[in-house]
Amino acid sequence: MACPAAVPPAALQVPRHAMCQAPRITLPVTSRPAAKAQTASPDTSARMPQPQSPAATSTAVSMRRDTVTGGVQATVARQVTPGRPGGAALNRDGGPKLKAPGGRKPPPEKSIDEYRENSNVQVDSVPEELRKDCVLFYCPETEALAREVAVRGGGNIQLGDVHWRSFADGFPNLFVDNAVDIRNKHVAFLASFHEPRVIFEQISLIYALPRLFVSSFTLVLPFFPTGTMERVEREGEVATAFTLARLLSNVPLSRGGPTSLVIFDIHALQERFFFGDAVLPLFESGIPLLLERLQKLPDHDNITIAYPDEGAHKRFHSSFKRAGYPEVICTKVRDGDARHVRIKEGDPSGRHVVIVDDLVQSGGTLIECHNMLATKGAAQVSAYATHGVFPNYSWQKFKADSGAGASSGF
């Protein structure tokens, strides 16, 4: 169930509105209840009538000087907003409930746990008036994915064309077709930093597109390749995740402002703080797609989710907890110079166990986790990773289930 690094499954659900900058909406604000209004004039002390629902009152105060008494007189005008009997409908904090544009109901309030879940923005939830046409550019490695995204865009996404050539010395010779035609349009680029040699040529194009007088610029980078090198444990180590984040933070501003940077299942969420103010990082996830896939399996009621380490558990636990899946948490135990996988909690016996992680490289941890689950009685073991890197053909170490159960392979 792992997918290549350059084409993560979550990238197929890049929301259309994430590739363009939506216009702002200004809603009328209704004030909180005002105190009893009294005039500053000594011979005027009449009370203003109070509506039945103070929270539904809009208040405007005008001041003028009384030419007879010399005092200052305040005039208070109130307007009652229609709502339930006696005033407007109230929300939790006592304020008025505002309707969404177009008469749609506002989304329900979420709990803290719901906000922690890895749920992507759904295209269907974006109002039609906020959806904008977009010109999507791509590198050679993401051409197939870009064409599929354009088809799913329903006519709102137009593909741009770039000539990817090289000079005799190997440095890139790039040319953007119809550069004048993308002026005042929302532009996006679907990148793939799957190996170091392609980063420079793609960075060159990423820096050039916002300068072509476009309305907004969105960079979709499904895989952030240096995400696992995000901290320094010994003096002299270089956190290359910070280096790449600085490169992306210097993308020029477009007419719409900072660049929107979309990344799927970045290795560590705190890496958002590596980026500067010139980009707005948006972290999406492939987990919602996995949840949809699990529901379609014939044994979906016998699924247990396993995490290869505590880090994966902390990252994805809330998503699967709400879906009601039992869980198994594995941990790595040091035995001399070797590290072995052990089950920390949970029971895999008789279950179809799905190991979930954000990234797989050599696959050693996944294979050890599989072997441990099989010895503990798992009926079947599968694995999911948003980004399958597999350097040096390491995917060949994975054996498929031959029908004999978890002991024979994945």
mmCIF file of C-alpha atoms in Angstrom:
data_model
loop_
_atom_site.group_PDB
_atom_site.id
_atom_site.type_symbol
_atom_site.label_atom_id
_atom_site.label_comp_id
_atom_site.label_asym_id
_atom_site.label_seq_id
_atom_site.Cartn_x
_atom_site.Cartn_y
_atom_site.Cartn_z
ATOM 1 C CA MET A 1 0.000 0.000 0.000
ATOM 2 C CA ALA A 2 3.043 2.273 -0.039
ATOM 3 C CA CYS A 3 3.374 4.680 -2.904
ATOM 4 C CA PRO A 4 6.351 6.280 -4.681
ATOM 5 C CA ALA A 5 7.726 9.431 -3.121
ATOM 6 C CA ALA A 6 7.107 11.508 -6.213
ATOM 7 C CA VAL A 7 3.432 10.546 -6.431
ATOM 8 C CA PRO A 8 1.868 10.240 -2.938
ATOM 9 C CA PRO A 9 -1.783 9.129 -2.935
ATOM 10 C CA ALA A 10 -2.829 12.180 -0.978
ATOM 11 C CA ALA A 11 -1.653 14.440 -3.771
ATOM 12 C CA LEU A 12 -4.564 13.237 -5.880
ATOM 13 C CA GLN A 13 -6.886 15.148 -3.582
ATOM 14 C CA VAL A 14 -5.168 18.483 -3.757
ATOM 15 C CA PRO A 15 -8.091 20.861 -3.161
ATOM 16 C CA ARG A 16 -8.631 23.177 -6.072
ATOM 17 C CA HIS A 17 -8.870 26.152 -3.820
ATOM 18 C CA ALA A 18 -5.436 25.306 -2.338
ATOM 19 C CA MET A 19 -3.942 26.147 -5.727
ATOM 20 C CA CYS A 20 -5.365 29.634 -5.817
ATOM 21 C CA GLN A 21 -5.902 32.498 -3.493
ATOM 22 C CA ALA A 22 -9.483 32.995 -2.455
ATOM 23 C CA PRO A 23 -10.899 36.512 -2.054
ATOM 24 C CA ARG A 24 -11.647 37.776 1.405
ATOM 25 C CA ILE A 25 -15.195 38.035 2.724
ATOM 26 C CA THR A 26 -16.258 40.783 5.069
ATOM 27 C CA LEU A 27 -19.206 39.941 7.314
ATOM 28 C CA PRO A 28 -21.268 42.510 9.227
ATOM 29 C CA VAL A 29 -20.417 42.503 12.912
ATOM 30 C CA THR A 30 -23.143 42.763 15.537
ATOM 31 C CA SER A 31 -22.081 44.411 18.766
ATOM 32 C CA ARG A 32 -22.418 43.096 22.285
ATOM 33 C CA PRO A 33 -25.159 44.610 24.502
ATOM 34 C CA ALA A 34 -24.573 48.218 25.369
ATOM 35 C CA ALA A 35 -25.114 49.673 28.822
ATOM 36 C CA LYS A 36 -28.095 51.891 29.534
ATOM 37 C CA ALA A 37 -27.656 55.037 27.500
ATOM 38 C CA GLN A 38 -28.087 58.296 29.323
ATOM 39 C CA THR A 39 -27.615 61.771 27.970
ATOM 40 C CA ALA A 40 -24.946 63.993 29.421
ATOM 41 C CA SER A 41 -27.413 66.878 29.571
ATOM 42 C CA PRO A 42 -28.575 67.623 33.158
ATOM 43 C CA ASP A 43 -32.288 67.806 32.205
ATOM 44 C CA THR A 44 -32.405 64.657 30.061
ATOM 45 C CA SER A 45 -32.406 61.281 31.868
ATOM 46 C CA ALA A 46 -34.870 59.173 29.925
ATOM 47 C CA ARG A 47 -34.047 55.477 29.615
ATOM 48 C CA MET A 48 -33.715 53.920 26.244
ATOM 49 C CA PRO A 49 -36.015 50.900 25.717
ATOM 50 C CA GLN A 50 -34.169 47.560 25.811
ATOM 51 C CA PRO A 51 -34.950 44.770 23.331
ATOM 52 C CA GLN A 52 -35.821 41.329 24.693
ATOM 53 C CA SER A 53 -32.553 39.817 23.417
ATOM 54 C CA PRO A 54 -29.624 42.204 24.096
ATOM 55 C CA ALA A 55 -27.246 40.055 22.062
ATOM 56 C CA ALA A 56 -29.241 40.848 18.934
ATOM 57 C CA THR A 57 -28.690 44.606 19.158
ATOM 58 C CA SER A 58 -26.494 46.690 16.870
ATOM 59 C CA THR A 59 -25.579 50.010 18.519
ATOM 60 C CA ALA A 60 -24.407 53.284 16.994
ATOM 61 C CA VAL A 61 -23.538 56.291 19.198
ATOM 62 C CA SER A 62 -23.240 59.860 17.928
ATOM 63 C CA MET A 63 -22.004 62.779 20.044
ATOM 64 C CA ARG A 64 -22.847 66.497 19.692
ATOM 65 C CA ARG A 65 -22.489 69.574 21.870
ATOM 66 C CA ASP A 66 -25.685 71.161 23.224
ATOM 67 C CA THR A 67 -25.641 74.837 22.187
ATOM 68 C CA VAL A 68 -27.955 75.828 25.090
ATOM 69 C CA THR A 69 -26.440 74.044 28.090
ATOM 70 C CA GLY A 70 -22.933 73.678 26.754
ATOM 71 C CA GLY A 71 -22.949 69.974 27.627
ATOM 72 C CA VAL A 72 -22.327 66.991 25.370
ATOM 73 C CA GLN A 73 -25.336 64.986 24.289
ATOM 74 C CA ALA A 74 -25.097 61.340 23.184
ATOM 75 C CA THR A 75 -27.605 59.885 20.756
ATOM 76 C CA VAL A 76 -27.893 56.095 20.717
ATOM 77 C CA ALA A 77 -29.450 54.245 17.782
ATOM 78 C CA ARG A 78 -30.151 50.537 18.007
ATOM 79 C CA GLN A 79 -31.220 47.985 15.438
ATOM 80 C CA VAL A 80 -32.575 44.569 16.380
ATOM 81 C CA THR A 81 -31.361 41.752 14.159
ATOM 82 C CA PRO A 82 -34.116 39.280 13.200
ATOM 83 C CA GLY A 83 -33.656 35.840 14.687
ATOM 84 C CA ARG A 84 -35.485 33.760 17.233
ATOM 85 C CA PRO A 85 -38.337 35.397 19.158
ATOM 86 C CA GLY A 86 -36.978 38.356 21.067
ATOM 87 C CA GLY A 87 -33.760 38.709 19.037
ATOM 88 C CA ALA A 88 -31.074 36.854 17.128
ATOM 89 C CA ALA A 89 -29.941 33.259 17.507
ATOM 90 C CA LEU A 90 -27.031 32.968 19.910
ATOM 91 C CA ASN A 91 -23.882 30.881 19.790
ATOM 92 C CA ARG A 92 -21.967 29.379 22.724
ATOM 93 C CA ASP A 93 -20.357 32.603 23.900
ATOM 94 C CA GLY A 94 -23.615 34.563 23.781
ATOM 95 C CA GLY A 95 -22.886 36.362 20.536
ATOM 96 C CA PRO A 96 -25.037 36.260 17.418
ATOM 97 C CA LYS A 97 -24.722 33.406 14.932
ATOM 98 C CA LEU A 98 -23.643 34.667 11.520
ATOM 99 C CA LYS A 99 -24.818 32.925 8.391
ATOM 100 C CA ALA A 100 -22.291 31.863 5.786
ATOM 101 C CA PRO A 101 -22.340 33.545 2.358
ATOM 102 C CA GLY A 102 -25.107 32.381 0.063
ATOM 103 C CA GLY A 103 -27.447 31.407 2.884
ATOM 104 C CA ARG A 104 -25.522 28.217 3.766
ATOM 105 C CA LYS A 105 -25.296 27.166 7.367
ATOM 106 C CA PRO A 106 -21.903 27.767 9.007
ATOM 107 C CA PRO A 107 -19.843 24.627 9.734
ATOM 108 C CA PRO A 108 -20.440 23.043 13.161
ATOM 109 C CA GLU A 109 -18.022 23.931 15.918
ATOM 110 C CA LYS A 110 -15.259 21.346 16.388
ATOM 111 C CA SER A 111 -13.825 20.009 19.585
ATOM 112 C CA ILE A 112 -10.085 20.204 20.301
ATOM 113 C CA ASP A 113 -9.654 16.514 19.472
ATOM 114 C CA GLU A 114 -11.352 17.006 16.105
ATOM 115 C CA TYR A 115 -8.972 19.847 15.261
ATOM 116 C CA ARG A 116 -6.016 17.547 15.943
ATOM 117 C CA GLU A 117 -7.145 15.048 13.347
ATOM 118 C CA ASN A 118 -5.470 14.725 9.951
ATOM 119 C CA SER A 119 -8.471 15.783 7.902
ATOM 120 C CA ASN A 120 -7.857 17.579 4.638
ATOM 121 C CA VAL A 121 -9.952 20.431 3.313
ATOM 122 C CA GLN A 122 -12.722 18.916 1.195
ATOM 123 C CA VAL A 123 -13.305 20.413 -2.234
ATOM 124 C CA ASP A 124 -17.079 20.060 -1.912
ATOM 125 C CA SER A 125 -17.048 22.281 1.189
ATOM 126 C CA VAL A 126 -15.588 25.244 -0.722
ATOM 127 C CA PRO A 127 -18.306 27.687 -1.863
ATOM 128 C CA GLU A 128 -18.627 27.913 -5.626
ATOM 129 C CA GLU A 129 -17.943 31.643 -5.610
ATOM 130 C CA LEU A 130 -14.553 31.032 -3.972
ATOM 131 C CA ARG A 131 -13.358 28.558 -6.588
ATOM 132 C CA LYS A 132 -11.037 30.123 -9.125
ATOM 133 C CA ASP A 133 -9.485 28.947 -12.362
ATOM 134 C CA CYS A 134 -5.832 27.955 -12.046
ATOM 135 C CA VAL A 135 -2.890 27.349 -14.383
ATOM 136 C CA LEU A 136 -0.974 24.297 -13.160
ATOM 137 C CA PHE A 137 2.672 23.813 -14.145
ATOM 138 C CA TYR A 138 4.557 20.589 -13.496
ATOM 139 C CA CYS A 139 7.962 18.957 -13.782
ATOM 140 C CA PRO A 140 8.545 15.901 -16.009
ATOM 141 C CA GLU A 141 8.250 13.512 -13.054
ATOM 142 C CA THR A 142 4.794 14.802 -12.056
ATOM 143 C CA GLU A 143 3.273 15.178 -15.538
ATOM 144 C CA ALA A 144 0.976 12.140 -15.212
ATOM 145 C CA LEU A 145 -0.258 13.295 -11.811
ATOM 146 C CA ALA A 146 -0.806 16.865 -13.056
ATOM 147 C CA ARG A 147 -2.937 15.611 -15.948
ATOM 148 C CA GLU A 148 -5.068 13.558 -13.571
ATOM 149 C CA VAL A 149 -5.498 16.559 -11.264
ATOM 150 C CA ALA A 150 -6.601 18.667 -14.260
ATOM 151 C CA VAL A 151 -9.191 16.055 -15.253
ATOM 152 C CA ARG A 152 -10.577 15.945 -11.734
ATOM 153 C CA GLY A 153 -10.621 19.745 -11.657
ATOM 154 C CA GLY A 154 -13.714 19.789 -13.833
ATOM 155 C CA GLY A 155 -12.441 22.475 -16.187
ATOM 156 C CA ASN A 156 -11.111 24.831 -13.507
ATOM 157 C CA ILE A 157 -7.478 23.740 -13.963
ATOM 158 C CA GLN A 158 -5.500 24.494 -17.131
ATOM 159 C CA LEU A 159 -2.089 22.900 -17.635
ATOM 160 C CA GLY A 160 0.885 25.140 -18.304
ATOM 161 C CA ASP A 161 3.889 24.083 -20.367
ATOM 162 C CA VAL A 162 7.594 24.409 -19.576
ATOM 163 C CA HIS A 163 10.479 23.342 -21.811
ATOM 164 C CA TRP A 164 12.928 21.435 -19.588
ATOM 165 C CA ARG A 165 16.231 21.532 -21.436
ATOM 166 C CA SER A 166 19.897 21.691 -20.427
ATOM 167 C CA PHE A 167 22.937 23.526 -21.741
ATOM 168 C CA ALA A 168 26.059 21.648 -22.803
ATOM 169 C CA ASP A 169 27.517 22.029 -19.301
ATOM 170 C CA GLY A 170 24.449 20.379 -17.737
ATOM 171 C CA PHE A 171 22.879 23.457 -16.160
ATOM 172 C CA PRO A 172 19.157 23.963 -16.824
ATOM 173 C CA ASN A 173 17.847 25.841 -19.849
ATOM 174 C CA LEU A 174 14.200 26.511 -19.012
ATOM 175 C CA PHE A 175 11.466 28.311 -20.947
ATOM 176 C CA VAL A 176 7.855 29.019 -19.903
ATOM 177 C CA ASP A 177 5.440 28.902 -22.830
ATOM 178 C CA ASN A 178 2.904 31.733 -23.150
ATOM 179 C CA ALA A 179 4.329 33.591 -20.147
ATOM 180 C CA VAL A 180 2.343 36.724 -20.985
ATOM 181 C CA ASP A 181 -0.952 34.803 -20.955
ATOM 182 C CA ILE A 182 -0.636 33.821 -17.272
ATOM 183 C CA ARG A 183 -0.601 37.424 -16.071
ATOM 184 C CA ASN A 184 -3.333 38.131 -13.507
ATOM 185 C CA LYS A 185 -4.062 34.395 -13.192
ATOM 186 C CA HIS A 186 -3.718 32.033 -10.260
ATOM 187 C CA VAL A 187 -0.706 29.808 -10.862
ATOM 188 C CA ALA A 188 0.487 26.596 -9.184
ATOM 189 C CA PHE A 189 3.481 24.337 -9.616
ATOM 190 C CA LEU A 190 3.475 20.592 -8.830
ATOM 191 C CA ALA A 191 7.045 19.816 -7.767
ATOM 192 C CA SER A 192 8.981 16.651 -6.964
ATOM 193 C CA PHE A 193 12.227 16.888 -4.985
ATOM 194 C CA HIS A 194 12.830 13.143 -5.178
ATOM 195 C CA GLU A 195 16.583 13.490 -5.731
ATOM 196 C CA PRO A 196 19.079 16.335 -5.220
ATOM 197 C CA ARG A 197 19.974 16.844 -8.903
ATOM 198 C CA VAL A 198 16.461 18.025 -9.843
ATOM 199 C CA ILE A 199 16.038 20.518 -7.005
ATOM 200 C CA PHE A 200 18.050 23.356 -8.579
ATOM 201 C CA GLU A 201 16.180 23.399 -11.888
ATOM 202 C CA GLN A 202 12.809 23.273 -10.152
ATOM 203 C CA ILE A 203 13.803 25.977 -7.653
ATOM 204 C CA SER A 204 14.780 28.143 -10.649
ATOM 205 C CA LEU A 205 11.270 27.831 -12.089
ATOM 206 C CA ILE A 206 9.628 28.264 -8.669
ATOM 207 C CA TYR A 207 11.465 31.563 -8.232
ATOM 208 C CA ALA A 208 10.508 32.724 -11.752
ATOM 209 C CA LEU A 209 6.752 32.019 -11.853
ATOM 210 C CA PRO A 210 5.646 34.534 -9.150
ATOM 211 C CA ARG A 211 7.530 37.281 -11.010
ATOM 212 C CA LEU A 212 5.389 36.868 -14.125
ATOM 213 C CA PHE A 213 2.735 39.190 -12.670
ATOM 214 C CA VAL A 214 0.459 36.351 -11.539
ATOM 215 C CA SER A 215 -2.446 36.895 -9.139
ATOM 216 C CA SER A 216 -1.245 34.232 -6.699
ATOM 217 C CA PHE A 217 1.262 31.400 -6.574
ATOM 218 C CA THR A 218 0.883 27.978 -4.933
ATOM 219 C CA LEU A 219 3.690 25.448 -4.657
ATOM 220 C CA VAL A 220 2.540 21.844 -4.186
ATOM 221 C CA LEU A 221 5.456 19.789 -2.847
ATOM 222 C CA PRO A 222 3.993 16.379 -1.949
ATOM 223 C CA PHE A 223 7.214 15.086 -0.357
ATOM 224 C CA PHE A 224 9.566 17.193 1.788
ATOM 225 C CA PRO A 225 12.673 15.022 1.343
ATOM 226 C CA THR A 226 14.940 16.352 4.115
ATOM 227 C CA GLY A 227 12.225 16.203 6.766
ATOM 228 C CA THR A 228 13.923 13.413 8.721
ATOM 229 C CA MET A 229 16.997 15.594 9.338
ATOM 230 C CA GLU A 230 15.192 18.233 11.377
ATOM 231 C CA ARG A 231 17.269 18.298 14.571
ATOM 232 C CA VAL A 232 20.897 18.358 15.666
ATOM 233 C CA GLU A 233 22.011 15.936 18.373
ATOM 234 C CA ARG A 234 25.770 16.453 18.099
ATOM 235 C CA GLU A 235 27.774 19.579 17.391
ATOM 236 C CA GLY A 236 28.686 19.613 13.721
ATOM 237 C CA GLU A 237 25.530 17.967 12.362
ATOM 238 C CA VAL A 238 23.628 19.959 9.735
ATOM 239 C CA ALA A 239 19.818 20.088 9.868
ATOM 240 C CA THR A 240 19.153 19.980 6.133
ATOM 241 C CA ALA A 241 15.401 20.272 6.733
ATOM 242 C CA PHE A 242 16.056 23.834 7.849
ATOM 243 C CA THR A 243 18.251 24.463 4.780
ATOM 244 C CA LEU A 244 15.546 23.386 2.334
ATOM 245 C CA ALA A 245 12.930 25.356 4.266
ATOM 246 C CA ARG A 246 15.072 28.498 3.914
ATOM 247 C CA LEU A 247 15.366 27.946 0.148
ATOM 248 C CA LEU A 248 11.587 27.734 -0.145
ATOM 249 C CA SER A 249 11.096 30.706 2.168
ATOM 250 C CA ASN A 250 12.800 32.987 -0.360
ATOM 251 C CA VAL A 251 10.271 32.448 -3.139
ATOM 252 C CA PRO A 252 9.380 35.947 -4.425
ATOM 253 C CA LEU A 253 6.004 37.430 -3.542
ATOM 254 C CA SER A 254 3.308 37.376 -6.183
ATOM 255 C CA ARG A 255 0.627 40.026 -6.633
ATOM 256 C CA GLY A 256 -1.490 38.128 -4.113
ATOM 257 C CA GLY A 257 1.202 38.067 -1.450
ATOM 258 C CA PRO A 258 3.145 35.134 0.042
ATOM 259 C CA THR A 259 3.364 31.769 -1.688
ATOM 260 C CA SER A 260 1.090 28.984 -0.437
ATOM 261 C CA LEU A 261 3.198 25.854 0.163
ATOM 262 C CA VAL A 262 1.292 22.543 0.308
ATOM 263 C CA ILE A 263 3.130 19.518 1.762
ATOM 264 C CA PHE A 264 1.706 16.076 2.531
ATOM 265 C CA ASP A 265 2.566 14.287 5.782
ATOM 266 C CA ILE A 266 5.761 16.173 6.570
ATOM 267 C CA HIS A 267 7.886 14.117 8.949
ATOM 268 C CA ALA A 268 7.621 16.500 11.909
ATOM 269 C CA LEU A 269 4.864 19.073 12.305
ATOM 270 C CA GLN A 270 7.175 21.467 14.154
ATOM 271 C CA GLU A 271 9.069 21.947 10.899
ATOM 272 C CA ARG A 272 6.455 24.554 9.994
ATOM 273 C CA PHE A 273 8.512 26.954 12.117
ATOM 274 C CA PHE A 274 11.518 26.524 9.810
ATOM 275 C CA PHE A 275 9.730 28.522 7.104
ATOM 276 C CA GLY A 276 9.880 32.293 6.879
ATOM 277 C CA ASP A 277 7.073 34.799 6.440
ATOM 278 C CA ALA A 278 7.339 34.802 2.631
ATOM 279 C CA VAL A 279 5.554 31.425 2.426
ATOM 280 C CA LEU A 280 2.431 30.035 4.064
ATOM 281 C CA PRO A 281 2.929 26.290 4.728
ATOM 282 C CA LEU A 282 -0.192 24.115 4.555
ATOM 283 C CA PHE A 283 0.259 20.547 5.811
ATOM 284 C CA GLU A 284 -2.149 18.006 4.341
ATOM 285 C CA SER A 285 -2.290 14.244 4.917
ATOM 286 C CA GLY A 286 -2.892 10.978 3.099
ATOM 287 C CA ILE A 287 -4.611 9.432 6.134
ATOM 288 C CA PRO A 288 -8.165 10.418 5.040
ATOM 289 C CA LEU A 289 -7.601 8.450 1.838
ATOM 290 C CA LEU A 290 -6.411 5.458 3.855
ATOM 291 C CA LEU A 291 -9.537 5.597 6.016
ATOM 292 C CA GLU A 292 -11.699 5.519 2.880
ATOM 293 C CA ARG A 293 -9.742 2.543 1.533
ATOM 294 C CA LEU A 294 -10.036 0.577 4.782
ATOM 295 C CA GLN A 295 -13.814 0.900 4.732
ATOM 296 C CA LYS A 296 -13.874 -0.779 1.312
ATOM 297 C CA LEU A 297 -11.927 -3.883 2.420
ATOM 298 C CA PRO A 298 -13.985 -7.072 2.819
ATOM 299 C CA ASP A 299 -12.668 -7.527 6.384
ATOM 300 C CA HIS A 300 -12.995 -3.861 7.381
ATOM 301 C CA ASP A 301 -14.607 -4.891 10.685
ATOM 302 C CA ASN A 302 -11.495 -6.904 11.632
ATOM 303 C CA ILE A 303 -8.900 -4.155 11.074
ATOM 304 C CA THR A 304 -6.382 -3.157 13.741
ATOM 305 C CA ILE A 305 -4.002 -0.215 13.265
ATOM 306 C CA ALA A 306 -0.363 -0.657 14.298
ATOM 307 C CA TYR A 307 2.289 2.026 14.730
ATOM 308 C CA PRO A 308 5.985 1.114 14.310
ATOM 309 C CA ASP A 309 7.042 3.584 17.023
ATOM 310 C CA GLU A 310 5.689 6.119 19.499
ATOM 311 C CA GLY A 311 6.235 8.975 17.050
ATOM 312 C CA ALA A 312 3.820 7.516 14.507
ATOM 313 C CA HIS A 313 1.297 6.865 17.295
ATOM 314 C CA LYS A 314 1.376 10.478 18.450
ATOM 315 C CA ARG A 315 1.066 11.703 14.877
ATOM 316 C CA PHE A 316 -1.850 9.582 13.635
ATOM 317 C CA HIS A 317 -3.577 8.206 16.736
ATOM 318 C CA SER A 318 -6.396 10.761 16.845
ATOM 319 C CA SER A 319 -7.533 9.996 13.275
ATOM 320 C CA PHE A 320 -7.981 6.271 13.864
ATOM 321 C CA LYS A 321 -9.314 6.651 17.401
ATOM 322 C CA ARG A 322 -12.350 8.545 16.163
ATOM 323 C CA ALA A 323 -12.919 5.899 13.468
ATOM 324 C CA GLY A 324 -13.032 3.271 16.224
ATOM 325 C CA TYR A 325 -10.105 1.069 15.161
ATOM 326 C CA PRO A 326 -8.240 -0.971 17.818
ATOM 327 C CA GLU A 327 -4.553 -0.114 17.994
ATOM 328 C CA VAL A 328 -1.204 -1.789 18.567
ATOM 329 C CA ILE A 329 1.788 0.347 19.546
ATOM 330 C CA CYS A 330 5.280 -0.947 18.827
ATOM 331 C CA THR A 331 8.488 0.411 20.260
ATOM 332 C CA LYS A 332 12.208 0.046 19.566
ATOM 333 C CA VAL A 333 14.294 -1.522 22.343
ATOM 334 C CA ARG A 334 18.089 -1.273 22.332
ATOM 335 C CA ASP A 335 19.969 -4.524 22.903
ATOM 336 C CA GLY A 336 23.666 -3.630 22.883
ATOM 337 C CA ASP A 337 24.351 -2.085 19.497
ATOM 338 C CA ALA A 338 21.209 -3.587 17.976
ATOM 339 C CA ARG A 339 17.662 -2.219 18.144
ATOM 340 C CA HIS A 340 14.676 -4.559 18.136
ATOM 341 C CA VAL A 341 10.953 -3.913 17.732
ATOM 342 C CA ARG A 342 8.690 -4.922 20.600
ATOM 343 C CA ILE A 343 4.948 -4.565 21.188
ATOM 344 C CA LYS A 344 4.314 -1.950 23.841
ATOM 345 C CA GLU A 345 0.537 -2.360 24.048
ATOM 346 C CA GLY A 346 -2.349 -3.884 22.111
ATOM 347 C CA ASP A 347 -3.257 -7.384 20.908
ATOM 348 C CA PRO A 348 -2.879 -8.289 17.200
ATOM 349 C CA SER A 349 -4.010 -11.925 17.486
ATOM 350 C CA GLY A 350 -6.540 -12.961 14.836
ATOM 351 C CA ARG A 351 -6.681 -9.458 13.323
ATOM 352 C CA HIS A 352 -5.801 -7.909 9.971
ATOM 353 C CA VAL A 353 -3.158 -5.457 11.176
ATOM 354 C CA VAL A 354 -2.309 -2.398 9.076
ATOM 355 C CA ILE A 355 1.003 -0.721 9.953
ATOM 356 C CA VAL A 356 0.787 3.062 9.439
ATOM 357 C CA ASP A 357 3.683 5.488 9.052
ATOM 358 C CA ASP A 358 4.418 8.682 7.157
ATOM 359 C CA LEU A 359 7.600 7.468 5.464
ATOM 360 C CA VAL A 360 9.393 4.254 4.521
ATOM 361 C CA GLN A 361 12.977 4.216 3.266
ATOM 362 C CA SER A 362 14.982 1.003 3.657
ATOM 363 C CA GLY A 363 11.962 -0.728 5.194
ATOM 364 C CA GLY A 364 13.890 -2.394 8.015
ATOM 365 C CA THR A 365 11.590 -1.129 10.752
ATOM 366 C CA LEU A 366 8.441 -2.155 8.869
ATOM 367 C CA ILE A 367 9.763 -5.671 8.279
ATOM 368 C CA GLU A 368 10.732 -6.104 11.940
ATOM 369 C CA CYS A 369 7.325 -4.813 12.993
ATOM 370 C CA HIS A 370 5.665 -7.271 10.584
ATOM 371 C CA ASN A 371 7.629 -10.207 11.985
ATOM 372 C CA MET A 372 6.730 -9.313 15.555
ATOM 373 C CA LEU A 373 3.012 -8.988 14.739
ATOM 374 C CA ALA A 374 3.063 -12.322 12.915
ATOM 375 C CA THR A 375 4.625 -14.115 15.883
ATOM 376 C CA LYS A 376 1.941 -12.635 18.145
ATOM 377 C CA GLY A 377 -0.843 -14.211 16.068
ATOM 378 C CA ALA A 378 -1.864 -11.560 13.517
ATOM 379 C CA ALA A 379 -3.975 -13.146 10.772
ATOM 380 C CA GLN A 380 -2.736 -10.745 8.097
ATOM 381 C CA VAL A 381 -0.327 -7.792 8.042
ATOM 382 C CA SER A 382 -0.422 -4.861 5.606
ATOM 383 C CA ALA A 383 1.494 -1.594 5.587
ATOM 384 C CA TYR A 384 0.714 1.985 4.577
ATOM 385 C CA ALA A 385 3.162 4.851 4.106
ATOM 386 C CA THR A 386 2.363 8.147 2.432
ATOM 387 C CA HIS A 387 5.900 8.384 1.037
ATOM 388 C CA GLY A 388 7.691 5.264 -0.201
ATOM 389 C CA VAL A 389 11.303 6.214 -0.896
ATOM 390 C CA PHE A 390 12.955 2.749 -1.121
ATOM 391 C CA PRO A 391 16.555 3.754 -1.950
ATOM 392 C CA ASN A 392 18.798 1.156 -3.601
ATOM 393 C CA TYR A 393 15.808 -1.025 -4.567
ATOM 394 C CA SER A 394 15.068 -1.752 -0.917
ATOM 395 C CA TRP A 395 11.449 -2.526 -1.852
ATOM 396 C CA GLN A 396 12.697 -5.911 -3.016
ATOM 397 C CA LYS A 397 13.096 -6.979 0.626
ATOM 398 C CA PHE A 398 9.319 -7.001 1.076
ATOM 399 C CA LYS A 399 7.673 -10.379 0.511
ATOM 400 C CA ALA A 400 4.042 -10.703 -0.552
ATOM 401 C CA ASP A 401 1.570 -12.841 1.358
ATOM 402 C CA SER A 402 1.442 -16.156 -0.515
ATOM 403 C CA GLY A 403 -1.880 -17.081 1.055
ATOM 404 C CA ALA A 404 -0.416 -18.775 4.083
ATOM 405 C CA GLY A 405 -1.150 -15.797 6.342
ATOM 406 C CA ALA A 406 0.948 -13.138 8.013
ATOM 407 C CA SER A 407 3.942 -15.427 8.463
ATOM 408 C CA SER A 408 4.527 -15.586 4.681
ATOM 409 C CA GLY A 409 4.672 -11.818 4.041
ATOM 410 C CA PHE A 410 2.675 -8.614 3.615
#
